[in-house]
Each structure stands twice: as structure tokens, then as C-alpha cells.
Amino acid sequence: MGCNHSNCAKIGCTPETLRAWHQKHLDQQNPIKVQQISDQEKMKQMEREIKELKRANEILRKAAAFFAQAELDRPHK
């Protein structure tokens, strides 16, 4: 797509932004690209969830160790 700087100035964007919008539009018209983008988004979401779950597991592991040690340190009757 040819991009004329005056047209970009009229709509308040850079030529790079206009090219990116155009490419995104073309990608959305291609079902294979849409599926690839959707799969990539799902993968990123799953990676975020895995990271969060690992963090939660680490917190739980530390809490369990803390309470187990507290139980051992507690004087028994």
C-alpha cells in the first residue's frame, strides 16, 4: 500500500502506524492468519496462567514449610 505523508498527517498518524493498521486489516481477512493469531494469544494466556500458578504454588510451599516448622517448634503438653 502506498502511503503519502500528507494523508498520514491528515489523520494524525505516522506512515509506520498506517502500514501496521493496514497489515492488521489484511491479516484479519485471512482465516489462517486469524487462527494463528488466536492460537498465539491463547498460548500467551496459558503461559501467563502457568507463571501465576507456579508463583502460587511457591507461596503455598513456603507457607506449608513455615507452619510445619512452627508446629515442630511449639512446646507439646
Short mmCIF file of C-alpha atoms in Angstrom, two decimals:
data_model
loop_
_atom_site.label_atom_id
_atom_site.label_comp_id
_atom_site.label_asym_id
_atom_site.label_seq_id
_atom_site.Cartn_x
_atom_site.Cartn_y
_atom_site.Cartn_z
CA MET A 1 0.00 0.00 0.00
CA GLY A 2 1.39 3.37 -0.94
CA CYS A 3 1.43 5.83 1.90
CA ASN A 4 1.56 9.52 1.31
CA HIS A 5 2.87 11.56 4.24
CA SER A 6 0.21 14.25 3.82
CA ASN A 7 -2.55 11.65 4.21
CA CYS A 8 -0.91 10.36 7.36
CA ALA A 9 -0.68 13.90 8.71
CA LYS A 10 -4.37 14.46 7.94
CA ILE A 11 -5.41 11.54 10.11
CA GLY A 12 -2.75 12.21 12.72
CA CYS A 13 -0.52 9.17 12.46
CA THR A 14 2.87 8.15 11.15
CA PRO A 15 3.34 6.15 7.94
CA GLU A 16 4.52 3.21 10.08
CA THR A 17 1.27 3.29 12.07
CA LEU A 18 -0.82 3.38 8.91
CA ARG A 19 1.14 0.44 7.45
CA ALA A 20 0.64 -1.51 10.70
CA TRP A 21 -3.12 -0.85 10.63
CA HIS A 22 -3.29 -1.93 7.01
CA GLN A 23 -1.32 -5.12 7.69
CA LYS A 24 -3.54 -5.92 10.68
CA HIS A 25 -6.61 -5.45 8.48
CA LEU A 26 -5.15 -7.77 5.83
CA ASP A 27 -4.29 -10.36 8.48
CA GLN A 28 -7.87 -10.23 9.79
CA GLN A 29 -9.16 -11.02 6.30
CA ASN A 30 -7.07 -14.20 6.11
CA PRO A 31 -8.70 -17.04 8.12
CA ILE A 32 -5.38 -18.86 8.50
CA LYS A 33 -3.74 -15.73 9.93
CA VAL A 34 -6.72 -15.16 12.25
CA GLN A 35 -6.34 -18.72 13.58
CA GLN A 36 -2.58 -18.27 14.02
CA ILE A 37 -3.10 -15.02 15.92
CA SER A 38 -5.83 -16.62 18.03
CA ASP A 39 -3.55 -19.58 18.82
CA GLN A 40 -0.71 -17.22 19.71
CA GLU A 41 -2.98 -15.26 22.05
CA LYS A 42 -4.17 -18.49 23.70
CA MET A 43 -0.55 -19.60 24.13
CA LYS A 44 0.41 -16.28 25.74
CA GLN A 45 -2.59 -16.52 28.09
CA MET A 46 -1.66 -20.08 29.06
CA GLU A 47 1.94 -19.03 29.67
CA ARG A 48 0.71 -16.23 31.96
CA GLU A 49 -1.53 -18.68 33.81
CA ILE A 50 1.33 -21.16 34.23
CA LYS A 51 3.56 -18.41 35.62
CA GLU A 52 0.82 -17.35 38.06
CA LEU A 53 0.19 -20.96 39.17
CA LYS A 54 3.91 -21.57 39.72
CA ARG A 55 4.05 -18.41 41.83
CA ALA A 56 1.00 -19.52 43.85
CA ASN A 57 2.50 -23.00 44.36
CA GLU A 58 5.74 -21.47 45.62
CA ILE A 59 3.82 -19.32 48.11
CA LEU A 60 1.84 -22.35 49.30
CA ARG A 61 5.01 -24.44 49.59
CA LYS A 62 6.67 -21.75 51.74
CA ALA A 63 3.55 -21.35 53.88
CA ALA A 64 3.34 -25.10 54.46
CA ALA A 65 7.01 -25.22 55.46
CA PHE A 66 6.53 -22.25 57.80
CA PHE A 67 3.54 -23.79 59.55
CA ALA A 68 5.17 -27.22 59.74
CA GLN A 69 8.23 -25.67 61.40
CA ALA A 70 6.01 -23.67 63.75
CA GLU A 71 4.26 -26.89 64.76
CA LEU A 72 7.61 -28.59 65.45
CA ASP A 73 8.85 -25.61 67.47
CA ARG A 74 5.67 -25.45 69.56
CA PRO A 75 6.05 -26.89 73.05
CA HIS A 76 4.00 -30.04 73.46
CA LYS A 77 1.88 -30.66 76.57
#
